[in-house]
mmCIF file of C-alpha atoms in Angstrom:
data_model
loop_
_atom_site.group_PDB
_atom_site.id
_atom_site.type_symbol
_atom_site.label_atom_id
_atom_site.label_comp_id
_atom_site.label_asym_id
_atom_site.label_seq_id
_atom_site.Cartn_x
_atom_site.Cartn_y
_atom_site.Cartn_z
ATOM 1 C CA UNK A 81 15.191 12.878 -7.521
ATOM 2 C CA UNK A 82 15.128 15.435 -4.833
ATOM 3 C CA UNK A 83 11.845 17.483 -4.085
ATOM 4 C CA UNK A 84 11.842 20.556 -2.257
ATOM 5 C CA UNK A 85 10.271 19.684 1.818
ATOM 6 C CA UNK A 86 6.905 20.729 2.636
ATOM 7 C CA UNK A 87 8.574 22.201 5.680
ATOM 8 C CA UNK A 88 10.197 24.999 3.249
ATOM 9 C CA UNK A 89 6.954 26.561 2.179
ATOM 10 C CA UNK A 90 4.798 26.454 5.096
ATOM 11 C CA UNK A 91 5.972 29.750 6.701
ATOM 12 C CA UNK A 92 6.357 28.642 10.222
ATOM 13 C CA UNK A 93 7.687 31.286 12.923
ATOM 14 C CA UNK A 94 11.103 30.067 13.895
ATOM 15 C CA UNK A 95 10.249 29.576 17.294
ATOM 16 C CA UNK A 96 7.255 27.255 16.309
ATOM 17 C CA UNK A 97 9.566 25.562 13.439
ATOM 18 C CA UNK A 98 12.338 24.255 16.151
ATOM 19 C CA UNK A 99 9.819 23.163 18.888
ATOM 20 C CA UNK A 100 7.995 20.854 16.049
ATOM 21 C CA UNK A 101 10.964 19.891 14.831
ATOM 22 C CA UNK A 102 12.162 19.208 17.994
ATOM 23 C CA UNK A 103 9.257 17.299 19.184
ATOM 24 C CA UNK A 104 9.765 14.835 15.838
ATOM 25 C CA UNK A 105 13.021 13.908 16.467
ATOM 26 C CA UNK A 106 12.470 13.340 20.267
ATOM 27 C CA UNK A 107 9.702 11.198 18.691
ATOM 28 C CA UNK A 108 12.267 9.584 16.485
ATOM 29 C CA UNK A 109 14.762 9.106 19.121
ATOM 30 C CA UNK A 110 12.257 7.396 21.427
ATOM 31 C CA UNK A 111 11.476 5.022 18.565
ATOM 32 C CA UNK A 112 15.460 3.771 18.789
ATOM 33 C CA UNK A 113 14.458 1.530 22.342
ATOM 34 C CA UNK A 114 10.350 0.869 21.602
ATOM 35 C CA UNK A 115 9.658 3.243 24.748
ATOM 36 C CA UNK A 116 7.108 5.492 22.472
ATOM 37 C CA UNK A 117 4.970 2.592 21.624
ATOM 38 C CA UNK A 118 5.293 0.716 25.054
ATOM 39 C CA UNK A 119 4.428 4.059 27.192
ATOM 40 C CA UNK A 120 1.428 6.187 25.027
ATOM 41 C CA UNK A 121 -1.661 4.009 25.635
ATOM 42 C CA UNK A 122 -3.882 6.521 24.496
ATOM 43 C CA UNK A 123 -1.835 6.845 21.526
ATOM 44 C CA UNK A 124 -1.383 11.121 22.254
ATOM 45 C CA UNK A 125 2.030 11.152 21.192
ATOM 46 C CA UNK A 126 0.898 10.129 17.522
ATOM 47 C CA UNK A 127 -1.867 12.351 17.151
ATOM 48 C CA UNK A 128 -1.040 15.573 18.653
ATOM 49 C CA UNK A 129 2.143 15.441 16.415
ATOM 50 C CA UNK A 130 -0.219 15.063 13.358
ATOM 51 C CA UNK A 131 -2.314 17.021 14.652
ATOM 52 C CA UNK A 132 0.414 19.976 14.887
ATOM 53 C CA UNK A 133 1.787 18.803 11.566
ATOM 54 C CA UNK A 134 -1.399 19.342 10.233
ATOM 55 C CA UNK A 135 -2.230 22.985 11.950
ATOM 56 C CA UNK A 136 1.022 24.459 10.810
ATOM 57 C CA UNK A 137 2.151 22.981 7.958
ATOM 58 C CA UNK A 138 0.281 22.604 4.070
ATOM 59 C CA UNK A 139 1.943 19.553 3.076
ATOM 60 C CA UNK A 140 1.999 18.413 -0.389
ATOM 61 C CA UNK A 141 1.175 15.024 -0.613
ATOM 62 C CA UNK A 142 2.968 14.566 -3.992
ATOM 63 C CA UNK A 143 6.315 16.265 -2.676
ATOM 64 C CA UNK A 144 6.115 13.364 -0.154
ATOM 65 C CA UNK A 145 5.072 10.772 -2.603
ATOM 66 C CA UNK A 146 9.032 11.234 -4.868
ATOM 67 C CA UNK A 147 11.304 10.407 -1.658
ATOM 68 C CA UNK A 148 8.520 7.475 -0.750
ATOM 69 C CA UNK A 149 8.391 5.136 -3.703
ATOM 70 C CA UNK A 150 11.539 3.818 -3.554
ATOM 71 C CA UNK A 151 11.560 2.827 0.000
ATOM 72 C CA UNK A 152 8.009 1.261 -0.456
ATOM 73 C CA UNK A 153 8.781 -0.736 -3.209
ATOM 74 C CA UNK A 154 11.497 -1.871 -1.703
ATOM 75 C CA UNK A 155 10.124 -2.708 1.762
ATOM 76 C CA UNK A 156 6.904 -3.983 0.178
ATOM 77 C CA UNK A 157 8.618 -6.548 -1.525
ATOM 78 C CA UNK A 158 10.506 -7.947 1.649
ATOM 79 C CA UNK A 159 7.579 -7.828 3.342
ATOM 80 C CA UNK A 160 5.446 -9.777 1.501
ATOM 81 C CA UNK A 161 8.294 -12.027 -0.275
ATOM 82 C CA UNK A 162 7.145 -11.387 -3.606
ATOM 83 C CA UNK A 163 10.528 -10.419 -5.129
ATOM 84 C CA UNK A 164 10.416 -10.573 -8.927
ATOM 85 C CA UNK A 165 11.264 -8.060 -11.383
ATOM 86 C CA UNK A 166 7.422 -8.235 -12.937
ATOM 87 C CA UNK A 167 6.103 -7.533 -9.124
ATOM 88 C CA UNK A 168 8.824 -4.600 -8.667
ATOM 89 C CA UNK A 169 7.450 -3.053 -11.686
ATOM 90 C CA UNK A 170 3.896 -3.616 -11.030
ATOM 91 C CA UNK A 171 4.069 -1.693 -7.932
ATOM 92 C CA UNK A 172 5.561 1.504 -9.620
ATOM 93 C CA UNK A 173 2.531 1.233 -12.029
ATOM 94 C CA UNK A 174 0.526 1.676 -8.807
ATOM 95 C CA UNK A 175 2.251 4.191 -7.481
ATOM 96 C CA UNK A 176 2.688 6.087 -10.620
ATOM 97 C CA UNK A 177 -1.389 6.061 -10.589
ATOM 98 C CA UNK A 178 -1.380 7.235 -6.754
ATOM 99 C CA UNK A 179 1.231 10.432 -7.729
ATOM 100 C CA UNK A 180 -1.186 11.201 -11.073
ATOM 101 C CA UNK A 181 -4.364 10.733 -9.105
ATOM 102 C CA UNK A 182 -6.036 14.326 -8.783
ATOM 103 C CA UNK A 183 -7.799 14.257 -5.806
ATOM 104 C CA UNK A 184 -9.484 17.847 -6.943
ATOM 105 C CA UNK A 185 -10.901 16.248 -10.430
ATOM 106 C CA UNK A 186 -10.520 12.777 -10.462
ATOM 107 C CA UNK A 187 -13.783 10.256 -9.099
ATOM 108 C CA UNK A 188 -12.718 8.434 -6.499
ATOM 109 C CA UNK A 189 -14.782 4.860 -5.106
ATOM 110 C CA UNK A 190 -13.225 2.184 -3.573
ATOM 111 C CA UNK A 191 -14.078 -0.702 -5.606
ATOM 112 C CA UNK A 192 -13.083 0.846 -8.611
ATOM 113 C CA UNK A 193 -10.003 2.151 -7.726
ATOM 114 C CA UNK A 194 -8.923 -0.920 -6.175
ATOM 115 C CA UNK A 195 -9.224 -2.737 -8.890
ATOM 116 C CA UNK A 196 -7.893 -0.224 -11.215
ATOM 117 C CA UNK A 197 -4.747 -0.560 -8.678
ATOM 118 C CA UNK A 198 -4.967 -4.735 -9.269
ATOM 119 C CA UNK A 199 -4.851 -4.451 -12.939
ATOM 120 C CA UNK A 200 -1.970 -2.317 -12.678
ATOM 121 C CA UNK A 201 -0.075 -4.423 -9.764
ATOM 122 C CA UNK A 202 -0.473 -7.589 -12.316
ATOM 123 C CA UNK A 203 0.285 -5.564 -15.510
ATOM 124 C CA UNK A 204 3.868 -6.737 -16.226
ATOM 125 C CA UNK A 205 3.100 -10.282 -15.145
ATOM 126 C CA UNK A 206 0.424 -10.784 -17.297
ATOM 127 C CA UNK A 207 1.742 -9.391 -20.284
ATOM 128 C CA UNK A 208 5.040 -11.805 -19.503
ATOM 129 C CA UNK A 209 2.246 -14.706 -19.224
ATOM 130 C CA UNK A 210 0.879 -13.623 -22.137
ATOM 131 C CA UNK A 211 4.000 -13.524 -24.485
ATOM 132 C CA UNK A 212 5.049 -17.102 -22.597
ATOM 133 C CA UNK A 213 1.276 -18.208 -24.122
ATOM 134 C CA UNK A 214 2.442 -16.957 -27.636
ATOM 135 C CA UNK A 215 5.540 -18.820 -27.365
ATOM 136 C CA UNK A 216 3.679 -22.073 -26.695
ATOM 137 C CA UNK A 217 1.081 -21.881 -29.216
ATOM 138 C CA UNK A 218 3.969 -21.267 -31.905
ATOM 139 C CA UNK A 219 5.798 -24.436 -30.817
ATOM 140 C CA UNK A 220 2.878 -26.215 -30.477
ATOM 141 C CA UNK A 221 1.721 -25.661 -33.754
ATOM 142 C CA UNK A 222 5.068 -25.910 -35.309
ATOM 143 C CA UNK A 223 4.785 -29.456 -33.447
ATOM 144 C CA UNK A 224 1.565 -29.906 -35.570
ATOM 145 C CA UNK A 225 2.416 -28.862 -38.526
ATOM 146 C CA UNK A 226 5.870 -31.387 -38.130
ATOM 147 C CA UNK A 227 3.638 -34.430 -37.655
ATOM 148 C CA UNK A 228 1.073 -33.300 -40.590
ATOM 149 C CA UNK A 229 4.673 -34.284 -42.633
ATOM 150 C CA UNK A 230 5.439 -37.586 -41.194
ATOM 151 C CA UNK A 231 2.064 -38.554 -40.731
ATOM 152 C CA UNK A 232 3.547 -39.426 -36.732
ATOM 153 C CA UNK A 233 0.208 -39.842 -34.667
ATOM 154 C CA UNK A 234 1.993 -39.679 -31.685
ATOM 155 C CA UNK A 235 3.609 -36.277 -32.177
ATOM 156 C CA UNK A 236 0.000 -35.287 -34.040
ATOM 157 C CA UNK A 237 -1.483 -36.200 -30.014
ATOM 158 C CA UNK A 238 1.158 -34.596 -28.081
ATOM 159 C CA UNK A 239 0.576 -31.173 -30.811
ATOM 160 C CA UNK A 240 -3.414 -31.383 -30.150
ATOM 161 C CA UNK A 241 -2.503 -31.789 -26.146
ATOM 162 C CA UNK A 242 -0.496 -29.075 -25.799
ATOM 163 C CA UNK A 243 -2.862 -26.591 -27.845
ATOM 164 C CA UNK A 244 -6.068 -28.020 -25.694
ATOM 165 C CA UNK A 245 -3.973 -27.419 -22.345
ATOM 166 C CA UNK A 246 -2.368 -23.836 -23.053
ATOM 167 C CA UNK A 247 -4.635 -21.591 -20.969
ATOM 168 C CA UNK A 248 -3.556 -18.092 -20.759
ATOM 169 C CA UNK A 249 -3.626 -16.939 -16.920
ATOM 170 C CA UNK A 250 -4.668 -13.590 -16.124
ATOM 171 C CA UNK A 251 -4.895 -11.768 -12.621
ATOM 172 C CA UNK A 252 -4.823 -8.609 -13.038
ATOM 173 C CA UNK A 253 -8.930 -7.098 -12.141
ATOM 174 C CA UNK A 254 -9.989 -10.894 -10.808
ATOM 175 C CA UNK A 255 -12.001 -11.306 -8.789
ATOM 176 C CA UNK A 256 -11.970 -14.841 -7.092
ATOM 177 C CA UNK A 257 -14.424 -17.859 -7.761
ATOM 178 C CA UNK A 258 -12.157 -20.148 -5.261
ATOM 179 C CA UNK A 259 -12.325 -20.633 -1.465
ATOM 180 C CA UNK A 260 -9.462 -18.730 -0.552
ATOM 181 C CA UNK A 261 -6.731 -18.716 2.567
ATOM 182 C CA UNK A 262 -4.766 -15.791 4.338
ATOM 183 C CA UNK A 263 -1.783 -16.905 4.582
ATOM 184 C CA UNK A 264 0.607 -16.344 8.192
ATOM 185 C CA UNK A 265 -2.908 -15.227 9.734
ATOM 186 C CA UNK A 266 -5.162 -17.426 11.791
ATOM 187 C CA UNK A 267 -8.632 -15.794 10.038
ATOM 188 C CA UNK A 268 -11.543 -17.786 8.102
ATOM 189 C CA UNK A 269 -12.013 -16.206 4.760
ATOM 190 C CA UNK A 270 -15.469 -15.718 3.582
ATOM 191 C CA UNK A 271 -16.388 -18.054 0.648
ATOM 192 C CA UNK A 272 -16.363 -16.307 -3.139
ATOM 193 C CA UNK A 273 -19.824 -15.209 -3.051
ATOM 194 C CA UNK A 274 -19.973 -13.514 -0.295
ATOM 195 C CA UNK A 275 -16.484 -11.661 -0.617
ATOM 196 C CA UNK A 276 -17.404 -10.779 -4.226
ATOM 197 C CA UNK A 277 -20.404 -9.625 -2.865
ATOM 198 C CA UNK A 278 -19.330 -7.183 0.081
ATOM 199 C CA UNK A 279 -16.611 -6.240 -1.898
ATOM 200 C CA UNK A 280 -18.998 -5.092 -5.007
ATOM 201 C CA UNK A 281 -21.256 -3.109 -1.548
ATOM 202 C CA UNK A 282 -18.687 -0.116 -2.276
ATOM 203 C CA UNK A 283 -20.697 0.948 -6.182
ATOM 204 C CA UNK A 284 -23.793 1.657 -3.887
ATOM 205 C CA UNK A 285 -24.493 5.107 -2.994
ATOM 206 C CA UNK A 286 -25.085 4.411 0.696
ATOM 207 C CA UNK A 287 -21.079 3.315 0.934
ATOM 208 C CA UNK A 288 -20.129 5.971 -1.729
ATOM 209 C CA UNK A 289 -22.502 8.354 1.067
ATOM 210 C CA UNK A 290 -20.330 6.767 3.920
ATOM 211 C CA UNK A 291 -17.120 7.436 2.474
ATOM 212 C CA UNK A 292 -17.634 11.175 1.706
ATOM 213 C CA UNK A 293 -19.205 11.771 5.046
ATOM 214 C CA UNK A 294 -15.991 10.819 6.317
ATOM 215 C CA UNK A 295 -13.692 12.552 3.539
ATOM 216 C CA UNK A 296 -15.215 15.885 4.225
ATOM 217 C CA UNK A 297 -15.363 15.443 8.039
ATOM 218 C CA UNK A 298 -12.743 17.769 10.093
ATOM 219 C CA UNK A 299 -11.645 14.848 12.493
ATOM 220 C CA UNK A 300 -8.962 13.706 10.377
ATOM 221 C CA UNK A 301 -8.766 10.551 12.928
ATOM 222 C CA UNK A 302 -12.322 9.483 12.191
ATOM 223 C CA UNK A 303 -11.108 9.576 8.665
ATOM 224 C CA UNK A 304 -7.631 7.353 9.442
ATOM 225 C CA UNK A 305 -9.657 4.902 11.383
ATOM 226 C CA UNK A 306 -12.966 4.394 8.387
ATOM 227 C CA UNK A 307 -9.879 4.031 5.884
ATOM 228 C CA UNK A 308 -7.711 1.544 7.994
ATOM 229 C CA UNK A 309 -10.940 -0.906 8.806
ATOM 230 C CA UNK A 310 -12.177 -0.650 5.275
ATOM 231 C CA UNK A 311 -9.124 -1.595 3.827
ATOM 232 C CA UNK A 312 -8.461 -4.503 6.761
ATOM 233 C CA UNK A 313 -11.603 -5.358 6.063
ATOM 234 C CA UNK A 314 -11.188 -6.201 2.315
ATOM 235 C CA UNK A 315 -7.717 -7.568 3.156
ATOM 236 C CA UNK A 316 -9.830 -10.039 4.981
ATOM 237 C CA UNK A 317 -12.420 -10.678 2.766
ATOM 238 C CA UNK A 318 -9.540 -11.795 0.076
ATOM 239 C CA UNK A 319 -11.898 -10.506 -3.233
ATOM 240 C CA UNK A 320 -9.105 -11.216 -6.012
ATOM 241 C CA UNK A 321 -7.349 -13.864 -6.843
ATOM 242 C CA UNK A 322 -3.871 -12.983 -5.471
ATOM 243 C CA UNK A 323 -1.949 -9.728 -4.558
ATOM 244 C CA UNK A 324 -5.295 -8.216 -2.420
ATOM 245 C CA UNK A 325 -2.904 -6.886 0.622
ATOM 246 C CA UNK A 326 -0.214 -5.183 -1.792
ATOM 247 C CA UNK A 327 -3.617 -3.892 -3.568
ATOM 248 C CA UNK A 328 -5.500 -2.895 -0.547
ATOM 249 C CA UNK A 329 -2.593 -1.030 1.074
ATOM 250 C CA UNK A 330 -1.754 1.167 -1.673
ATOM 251 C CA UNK A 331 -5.371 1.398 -2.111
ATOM 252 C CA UNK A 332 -4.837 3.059 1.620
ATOM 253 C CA UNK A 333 -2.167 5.117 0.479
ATOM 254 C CA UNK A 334 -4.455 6.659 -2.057
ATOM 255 C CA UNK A 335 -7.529 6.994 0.174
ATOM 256 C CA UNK A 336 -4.370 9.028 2.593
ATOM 257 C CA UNK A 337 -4.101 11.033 -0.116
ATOM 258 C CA UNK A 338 -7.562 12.022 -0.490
ATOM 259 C CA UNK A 339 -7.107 13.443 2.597
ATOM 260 C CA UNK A 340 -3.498 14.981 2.143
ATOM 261 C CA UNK A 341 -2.334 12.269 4.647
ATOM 262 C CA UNK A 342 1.705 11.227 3.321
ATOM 263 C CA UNK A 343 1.635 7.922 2.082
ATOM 264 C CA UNK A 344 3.055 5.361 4.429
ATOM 265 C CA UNK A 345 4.680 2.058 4.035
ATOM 266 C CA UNK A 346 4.980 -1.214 6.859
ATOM 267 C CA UNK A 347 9.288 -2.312 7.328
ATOM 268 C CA UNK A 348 10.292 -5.788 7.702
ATOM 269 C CA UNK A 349 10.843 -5.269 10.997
ATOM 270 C CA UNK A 350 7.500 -4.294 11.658
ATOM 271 C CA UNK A 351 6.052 -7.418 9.842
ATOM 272 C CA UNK A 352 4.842 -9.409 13.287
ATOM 273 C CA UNK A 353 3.651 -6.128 14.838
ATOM 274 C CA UNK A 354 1.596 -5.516 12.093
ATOM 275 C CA UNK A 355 0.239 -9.093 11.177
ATOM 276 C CA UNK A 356 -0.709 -8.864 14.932
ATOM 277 C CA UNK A 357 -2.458 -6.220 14.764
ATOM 278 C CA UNK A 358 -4.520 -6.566 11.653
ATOM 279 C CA UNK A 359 -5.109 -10.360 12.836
ATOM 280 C CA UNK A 360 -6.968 -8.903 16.348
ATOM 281 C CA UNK A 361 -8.607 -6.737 13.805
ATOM 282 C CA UNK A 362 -9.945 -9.666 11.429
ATOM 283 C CA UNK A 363 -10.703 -12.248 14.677
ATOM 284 C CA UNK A 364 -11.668 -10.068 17.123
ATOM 285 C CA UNK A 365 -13.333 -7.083 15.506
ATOM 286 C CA UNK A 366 -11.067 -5.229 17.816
ATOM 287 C CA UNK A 367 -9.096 -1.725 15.779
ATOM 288 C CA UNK A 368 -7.453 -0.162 18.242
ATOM 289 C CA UNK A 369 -4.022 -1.515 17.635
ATOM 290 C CA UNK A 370 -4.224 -1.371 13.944
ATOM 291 C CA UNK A 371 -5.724 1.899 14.089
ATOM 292 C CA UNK A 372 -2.453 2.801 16.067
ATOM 293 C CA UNK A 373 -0.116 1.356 14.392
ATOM 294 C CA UNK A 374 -1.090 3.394 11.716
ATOM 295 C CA UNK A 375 -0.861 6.727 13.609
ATOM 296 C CA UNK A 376 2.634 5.663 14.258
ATOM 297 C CA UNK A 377 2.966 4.945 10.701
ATOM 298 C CA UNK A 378 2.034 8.452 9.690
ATOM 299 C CA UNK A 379 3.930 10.150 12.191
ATOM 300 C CA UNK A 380 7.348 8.045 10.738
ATOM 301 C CA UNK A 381 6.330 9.255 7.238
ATOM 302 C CA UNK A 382 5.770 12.430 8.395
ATOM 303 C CA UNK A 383 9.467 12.463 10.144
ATOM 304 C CA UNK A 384 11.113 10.277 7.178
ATOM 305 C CA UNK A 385 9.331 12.302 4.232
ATOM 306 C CA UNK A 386 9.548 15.647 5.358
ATOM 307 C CA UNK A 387 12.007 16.655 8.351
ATOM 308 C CA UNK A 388 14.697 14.234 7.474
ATOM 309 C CA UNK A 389 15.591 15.530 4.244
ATOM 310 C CA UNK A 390 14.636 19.365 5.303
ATOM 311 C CA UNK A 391 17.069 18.971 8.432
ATOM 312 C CA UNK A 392 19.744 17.081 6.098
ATOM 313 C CA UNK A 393 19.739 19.825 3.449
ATOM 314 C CA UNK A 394 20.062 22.397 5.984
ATOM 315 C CA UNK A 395 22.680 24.032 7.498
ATOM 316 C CA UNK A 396 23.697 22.441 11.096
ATOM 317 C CA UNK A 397 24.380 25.540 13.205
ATOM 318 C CA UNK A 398 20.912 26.527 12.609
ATOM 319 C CA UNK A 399 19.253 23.572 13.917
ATOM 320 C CA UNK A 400 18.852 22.162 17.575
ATOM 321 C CA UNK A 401 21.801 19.740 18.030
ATOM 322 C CA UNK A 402 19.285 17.027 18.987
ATOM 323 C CA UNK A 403 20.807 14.438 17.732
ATOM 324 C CA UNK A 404 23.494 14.736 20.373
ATOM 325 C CA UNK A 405 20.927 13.349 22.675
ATOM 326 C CA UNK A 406 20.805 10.069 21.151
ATOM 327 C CA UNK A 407 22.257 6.881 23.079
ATOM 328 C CA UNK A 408 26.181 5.710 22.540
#
């Protein structure tokens, strides 16, 4: 499905429109050899092109949200190896609750929503547990009913041991009772109670203060920065059972969209950058580099959701030829 670019209804001056399209696919272009991350220590590249994004064009975060899914889904699967047709599908329940979330009407508080977003993410696999459980039961007591007739005691003990051993497993909205490790990341996760705990911080009006203090705020990097650390944070802190970085990402995605921020997804490539960064984040209470990485994050969504597909739809004579410039 193709959605009309943000770019097309924003009513730019032409003069404006080509240097800020200009400047993204310099950006782009600088990407190809790493020199734009190795080169901006004060990470201005990233934020005055948001920031000129932002002064100059209305996005609409939903336009944005049709050309992303796909490519998230996808790239969240590699990324986190959990390829299955059941986790493929739980993801699009997510991010069909992102794309209906209406950020005008709907309440919005982190611990709810995140697990709303778990329940969802573990949807199709517990339902496919579930039906496996029904399957069990039926054999089991066919099993039972089988040794009633033969009077067998040994098939009437292996009938009343597989009925006492069939426990249905849920995940989706569970929160963990079990010490817990992050896997590929050198952090100690806090035991259950204390996770559970921090985790269930975000009902209390002083965080639900917090948050909209930020939300309403016009530094729109204040706002990037609360909702990267809270959501490291809670990666960290490991509350659910399984799934809580696919959960606490697209919980970021949403908490982007609260803000009209385009929704943003990490590419196997960018897998060690990334685990670096959130790991300094964890260890060393340090957010500079995650809180980076995801200005560079927008800015690619920004590029990949919006001026791609305007620049690819439009006619070529009446664009700058910049990607002439690019390296043979």
């Amino acid at each position: 499905m193709t959605t009309a670019s943000n770019l097309e209804e924003a009513g730019i001056d032409p003069d404006t429109f080509d240097l800020l399209t200009t400047a993204f696919e310099l950006y782009e272009i600088a990407k190809l050899d790493y020199n734009v991350y190795r080169k901006d220590n004060d990470l201005s590249i990233p934020k005055n092109l948001i920031l000129q994004y932002y002064k100059r064009v209305k996005p609409n975060y939903n336009n944005m949200l049709f050309s992303f899914r796909r490519k998230y889904v996808s790239n969240e699967i590699l990324v986190e190896k959990n390829d299955s047709h059941e986790e493929r599908q739980g993801l699009n329940l997510v991010y069909d609750y992102i794309q209906n979330f209406n950020v005008e009407t709907d309440p919005f508080n982190i611990f709810i929503n995140a697990l709303q977003m778990h329940i969802l993410l573990y949807k199709p696999l517990d339902q496919k547990w579930t039906e496996e459980e029904q399957v069990a039961k039926e054999e089991a007591m066919a099993l039972y009913e089988e040794a009633k007739r033969e009077r067998n005691l040994s098939k009437l003990r292996q009938a009343k041991e597989l009925l006492n051993n069939r426990n249905t497993v849920h995940f989706g909205g569970t929160l963990r009772t079990n010490s817990a490790v992050l896997h590929d990341f050198a952090v100690d996760v806090p035991d259950a109670k204390v996770a559970v705990r921090e985790f269930n911080q975000f009902l209390s009006p002083e965080k639900r203060a917090e948050y909209e203090k930020h939300l309403n705020s016009d530094d729109i990097f204040a706002y990037i920065d609360f909702a990267v650390n809270v959501t490291s944070d809670l990666i960290g802190l490991q509350p659910f059972t399984d799934g809580n970085k696919r959960t606490f990402r697209s919980l970021l995605n949403l908490m982007f969209k609260m803000k009209n921020l385009p929704p943003v997804y990490i590419t196997r490539k960018e897998r060690k950058a990334y685990h670096a960064a959130l790991e300094k984040a964890l260890v060393e209470h340090d957010y500079s580099t995650i809180d980076g990485f995801y200005y560079y994050k927008i800015c690619d969504s920004i590029y990949e959701l919006d001026f791609k597909p305007y620049l690819e739809s439009s006619n070529s004579d009446k664009k700058t030829p910049i990607k002439n410039l690019k390296k043979e």
